[in-house]
C-alpha atoms as one frame of an Amber mdcrd trajectory, in Angstrom:
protein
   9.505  -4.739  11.043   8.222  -5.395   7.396   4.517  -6.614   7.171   3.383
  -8.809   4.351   0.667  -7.744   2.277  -1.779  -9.969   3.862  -3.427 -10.686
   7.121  -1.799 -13.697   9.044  -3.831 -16.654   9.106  -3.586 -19.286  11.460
  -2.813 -22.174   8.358  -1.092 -21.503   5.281  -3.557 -20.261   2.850  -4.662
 -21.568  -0.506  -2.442 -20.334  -3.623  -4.359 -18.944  -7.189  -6.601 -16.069
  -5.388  -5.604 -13.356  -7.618  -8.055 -14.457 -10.441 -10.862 -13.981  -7.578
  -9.842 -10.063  -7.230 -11.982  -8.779 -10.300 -14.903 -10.861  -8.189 -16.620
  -8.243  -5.891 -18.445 -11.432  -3.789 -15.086 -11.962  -2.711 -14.520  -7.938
  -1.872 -13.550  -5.040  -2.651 -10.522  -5.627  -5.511  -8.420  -3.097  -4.540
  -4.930  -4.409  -5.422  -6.135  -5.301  -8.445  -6.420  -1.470  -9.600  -2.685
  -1.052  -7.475  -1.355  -3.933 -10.204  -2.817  -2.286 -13.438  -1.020   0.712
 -12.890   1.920  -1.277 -11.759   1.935  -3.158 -15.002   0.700  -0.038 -17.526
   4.331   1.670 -16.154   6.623  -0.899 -15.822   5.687  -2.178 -19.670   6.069
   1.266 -21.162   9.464   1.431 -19.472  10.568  -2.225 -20.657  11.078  -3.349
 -17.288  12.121  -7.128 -17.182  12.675  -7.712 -13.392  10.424  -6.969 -10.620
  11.314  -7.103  -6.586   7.839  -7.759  -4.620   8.224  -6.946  -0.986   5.984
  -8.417   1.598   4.917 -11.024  -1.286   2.475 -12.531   1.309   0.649 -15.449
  -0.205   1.771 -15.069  -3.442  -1.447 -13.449  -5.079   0.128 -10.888  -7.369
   2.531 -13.860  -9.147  -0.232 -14.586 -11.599  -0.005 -11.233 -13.111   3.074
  -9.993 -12.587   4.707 -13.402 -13.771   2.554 -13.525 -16.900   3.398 -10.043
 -17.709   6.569 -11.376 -18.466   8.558  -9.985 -15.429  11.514 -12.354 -14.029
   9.656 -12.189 -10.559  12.007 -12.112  -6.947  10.111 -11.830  -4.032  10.690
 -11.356   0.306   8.972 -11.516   2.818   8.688 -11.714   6.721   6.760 -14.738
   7.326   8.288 -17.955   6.910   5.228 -19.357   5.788   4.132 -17.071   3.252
   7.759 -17.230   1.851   7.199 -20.913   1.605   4.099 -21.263  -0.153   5.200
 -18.263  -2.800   7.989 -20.259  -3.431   5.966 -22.822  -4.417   3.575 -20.896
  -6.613   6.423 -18.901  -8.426   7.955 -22.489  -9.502   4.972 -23.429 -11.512
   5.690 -19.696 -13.579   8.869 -20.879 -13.964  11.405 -18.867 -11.652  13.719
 -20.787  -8.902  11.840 -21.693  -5.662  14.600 -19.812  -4.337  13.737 -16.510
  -6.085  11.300 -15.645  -2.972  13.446 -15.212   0.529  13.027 -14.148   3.730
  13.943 -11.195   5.143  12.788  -7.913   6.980  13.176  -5.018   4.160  14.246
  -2.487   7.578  17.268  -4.500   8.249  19.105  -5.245   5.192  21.242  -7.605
   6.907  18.750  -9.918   6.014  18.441 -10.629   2.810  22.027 -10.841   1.593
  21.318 -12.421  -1.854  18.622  -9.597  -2.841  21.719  -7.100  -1.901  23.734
  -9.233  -3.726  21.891  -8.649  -7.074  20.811  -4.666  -6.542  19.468  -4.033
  -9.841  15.921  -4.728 -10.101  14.372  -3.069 -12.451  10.999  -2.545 -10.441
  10.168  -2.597  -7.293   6.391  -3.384  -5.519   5.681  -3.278  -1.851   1.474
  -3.363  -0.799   0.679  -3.329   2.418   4.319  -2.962   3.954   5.070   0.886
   4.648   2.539   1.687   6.694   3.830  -0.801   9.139   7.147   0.251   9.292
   9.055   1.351  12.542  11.351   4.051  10.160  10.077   4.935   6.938  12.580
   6.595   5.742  15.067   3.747   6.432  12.944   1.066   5.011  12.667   3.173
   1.350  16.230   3.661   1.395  16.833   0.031   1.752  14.022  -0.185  -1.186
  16.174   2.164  -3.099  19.118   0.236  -3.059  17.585  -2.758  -4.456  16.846
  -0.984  -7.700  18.862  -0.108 -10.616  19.795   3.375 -10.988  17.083   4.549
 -13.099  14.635   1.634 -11.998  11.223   2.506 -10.353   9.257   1.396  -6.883
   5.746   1.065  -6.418   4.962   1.395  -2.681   1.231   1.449  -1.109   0.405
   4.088   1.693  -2.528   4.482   3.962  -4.255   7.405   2.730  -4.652  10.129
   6.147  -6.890  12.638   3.796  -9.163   9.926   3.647 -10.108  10.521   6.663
 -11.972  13.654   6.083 -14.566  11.695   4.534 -14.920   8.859   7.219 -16.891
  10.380   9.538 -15.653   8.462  12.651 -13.229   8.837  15.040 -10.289   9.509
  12.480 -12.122  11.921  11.544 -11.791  13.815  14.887  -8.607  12.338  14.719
  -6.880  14.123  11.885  -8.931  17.040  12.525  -7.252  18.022  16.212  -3.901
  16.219  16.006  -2.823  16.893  12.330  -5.469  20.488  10.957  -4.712  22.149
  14.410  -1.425  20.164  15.339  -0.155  24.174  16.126  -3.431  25.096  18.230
  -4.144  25.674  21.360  -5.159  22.614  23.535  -8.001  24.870  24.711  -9.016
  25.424  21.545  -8.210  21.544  20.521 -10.489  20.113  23.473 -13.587  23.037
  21.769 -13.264  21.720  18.824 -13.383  18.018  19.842 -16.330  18.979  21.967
 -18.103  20.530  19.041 -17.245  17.629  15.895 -17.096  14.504  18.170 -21.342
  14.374  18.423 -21.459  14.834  14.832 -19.041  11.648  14.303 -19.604   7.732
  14.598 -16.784   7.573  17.196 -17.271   3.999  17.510 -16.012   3.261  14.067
 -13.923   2.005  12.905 -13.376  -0.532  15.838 -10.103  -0.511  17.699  -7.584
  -2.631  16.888  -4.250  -3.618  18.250  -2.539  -3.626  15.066  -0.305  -0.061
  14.326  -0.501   1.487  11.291   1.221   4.683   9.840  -1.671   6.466   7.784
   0.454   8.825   5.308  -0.805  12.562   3.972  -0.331  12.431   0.304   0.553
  16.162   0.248   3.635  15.405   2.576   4.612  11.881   0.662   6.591  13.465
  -1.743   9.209  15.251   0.592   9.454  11.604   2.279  10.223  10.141  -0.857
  12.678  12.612  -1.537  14.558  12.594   1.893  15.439   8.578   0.748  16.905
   9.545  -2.537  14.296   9.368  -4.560  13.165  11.154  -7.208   9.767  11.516
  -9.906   7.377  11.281  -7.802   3.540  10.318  -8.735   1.028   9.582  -6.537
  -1.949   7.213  -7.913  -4.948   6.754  -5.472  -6.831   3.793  -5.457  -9.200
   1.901  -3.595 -12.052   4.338  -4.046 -15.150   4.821  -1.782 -18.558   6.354
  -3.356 -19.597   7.227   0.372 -18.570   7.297   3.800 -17.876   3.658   5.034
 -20.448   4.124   7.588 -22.729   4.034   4.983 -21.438   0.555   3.066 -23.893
  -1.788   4.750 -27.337   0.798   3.999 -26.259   0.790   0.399 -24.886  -2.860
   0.099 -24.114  -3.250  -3.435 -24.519   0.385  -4.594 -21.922   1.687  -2.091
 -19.740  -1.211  -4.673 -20.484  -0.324  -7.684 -20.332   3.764  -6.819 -16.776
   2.562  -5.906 -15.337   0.738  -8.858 -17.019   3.262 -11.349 -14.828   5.972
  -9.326 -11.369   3.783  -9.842  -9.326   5.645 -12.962 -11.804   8.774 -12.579
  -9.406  11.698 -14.148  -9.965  14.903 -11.907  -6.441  14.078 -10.423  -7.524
  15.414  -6.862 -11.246  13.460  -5.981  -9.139  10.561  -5.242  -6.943  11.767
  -2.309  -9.624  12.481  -0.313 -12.190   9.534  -1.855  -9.314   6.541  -1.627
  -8.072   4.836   1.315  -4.752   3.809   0.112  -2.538   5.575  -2.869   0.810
   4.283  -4.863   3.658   6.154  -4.663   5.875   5.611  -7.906   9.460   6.983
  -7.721  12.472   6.315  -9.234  15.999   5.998  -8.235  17.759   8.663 -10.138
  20.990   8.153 -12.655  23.757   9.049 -10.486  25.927  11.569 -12.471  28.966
  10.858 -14.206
């Protein structure tokens, strides 16, 4: 089932919070470094229209709208798709440019199907809830225009070698010795889990698919899709166990990492990454 990008409140939210994601009292502004690269790309290519999946409360109209993009958006909650609708109106696109639908069954969004030619395509927060990944970027992929590209968010797995909790241990056992022994597994355990805060990050009940950005790109390709670049984002200066010691240190460490230019700090440093692809130019 698609997820929207943002948590489900219990009342419809308030519209306009994208100008408070440059404001680090109001958190960490992740998506806003996911929506400058967005935007860099999808201007050099001369993109005009722009399919956001999971549009959630409608934070990322602002910007993508005043880019100049002829905005469309879906998503699964009827009452995000409502209040998007009304804040795409006052940028000038049809109420009825946002719809619902679940992006893994594209039986529901007939109109969107009926168009199939976006020229971009942006999904935060909606992959790594997915039942079949492979199925929901293939029903991505026919949305765009041959040639057009997608901007999809993952849940960054490597990133867990710098946590220092339980997904820590996690990844280290299930995924690093997925081929070992489970004698050798239930050693290692024995030996890291001491070492670890095992009793972060707090369970929750919500699933998530964390995805290895090493692996992403034969996913990608599996759907049919092609140029593949992965952009991490969402940096961390130091282990999250160590956020509330450091307090506003641990924030600004963080945003002077976003855009660093090694090209490899960042997939173990981010929590989340972009994947840009593009859906190739069938041949003639």
């Amino acid at each position: 089932m698609q997820e929207s990008t943002e948590d489900r409140p219990e009342s419809t939210p308030p519209r306009h919070t994208y100008d408070r994601l440059g404001d680090i009292s109001e958190g960490y502004p992740a998506n806003h470094f996911a929506l400058q690269r967005v935007l860099n790309v999808v201007q050099e290519r001369g993109a005009r229209s722009l399919l956001e999946v999971g549009i959630g409360r409608g934070t990322a109209i602002a910007p993508l709208a005043g880019a100049g993009l002829e905005l469309s958006g879906m998503d699964i909650d009827e009452r995000f798709v409502a209040t998007s609708r009304e804040v795409i109106s006052e940028y000038g696109r049809p109420a009825e440019s946002v719809v619902w639908g679940d992006i893994e069954d594209a039986m529901t969004y007939p109109t969107l199907r009926g168009q199939a030619d976006f020229d971009a395509l942006l999904a935060l927060g909606v992959l790594p809830h997915a039942r079949h990944q492979q199925t929901m970027l293939e029903n991505m992929r026919a949305l765009l225009r041959p040639g057009g590209t997608m901007f999809i968010e993952c849940r960054n797995e490597l990133f867990s070698l710098f946590t220092f909790n339980r997904f820590t241990a996690d990844f280290v056992v299930d995924s690093l010795l997925a081929d070992t022994e489970d004698s050798v597994k239930s050693a290692v355990r024995e030996f890291i889990e001491p070492r670890l805060r095992m009793d972060m990050p707090p369970a929750s009940a919500g699933h998530a698919t964390y995805n290895n950005p090493l692996e992403v790109p034969r996913l990608f390709a599996a759907a049919g899709l092609a140029d593949i670049v992965i952009h991490p984002f969402h940096y961390h200066a130091a282990p999250p166990v160590l956020e509330s010691e450091l307090g506003q240190q641990f924030r600004d460490g963080s945003l002077a990492l976003e855009n660093e230019p090694s090209g490899w700090r960042g997939l173990f440093l981010c929590s989340a990454f972009l994947v840009q692809a593009t859906r190739p130019v069938e041949a003639v």
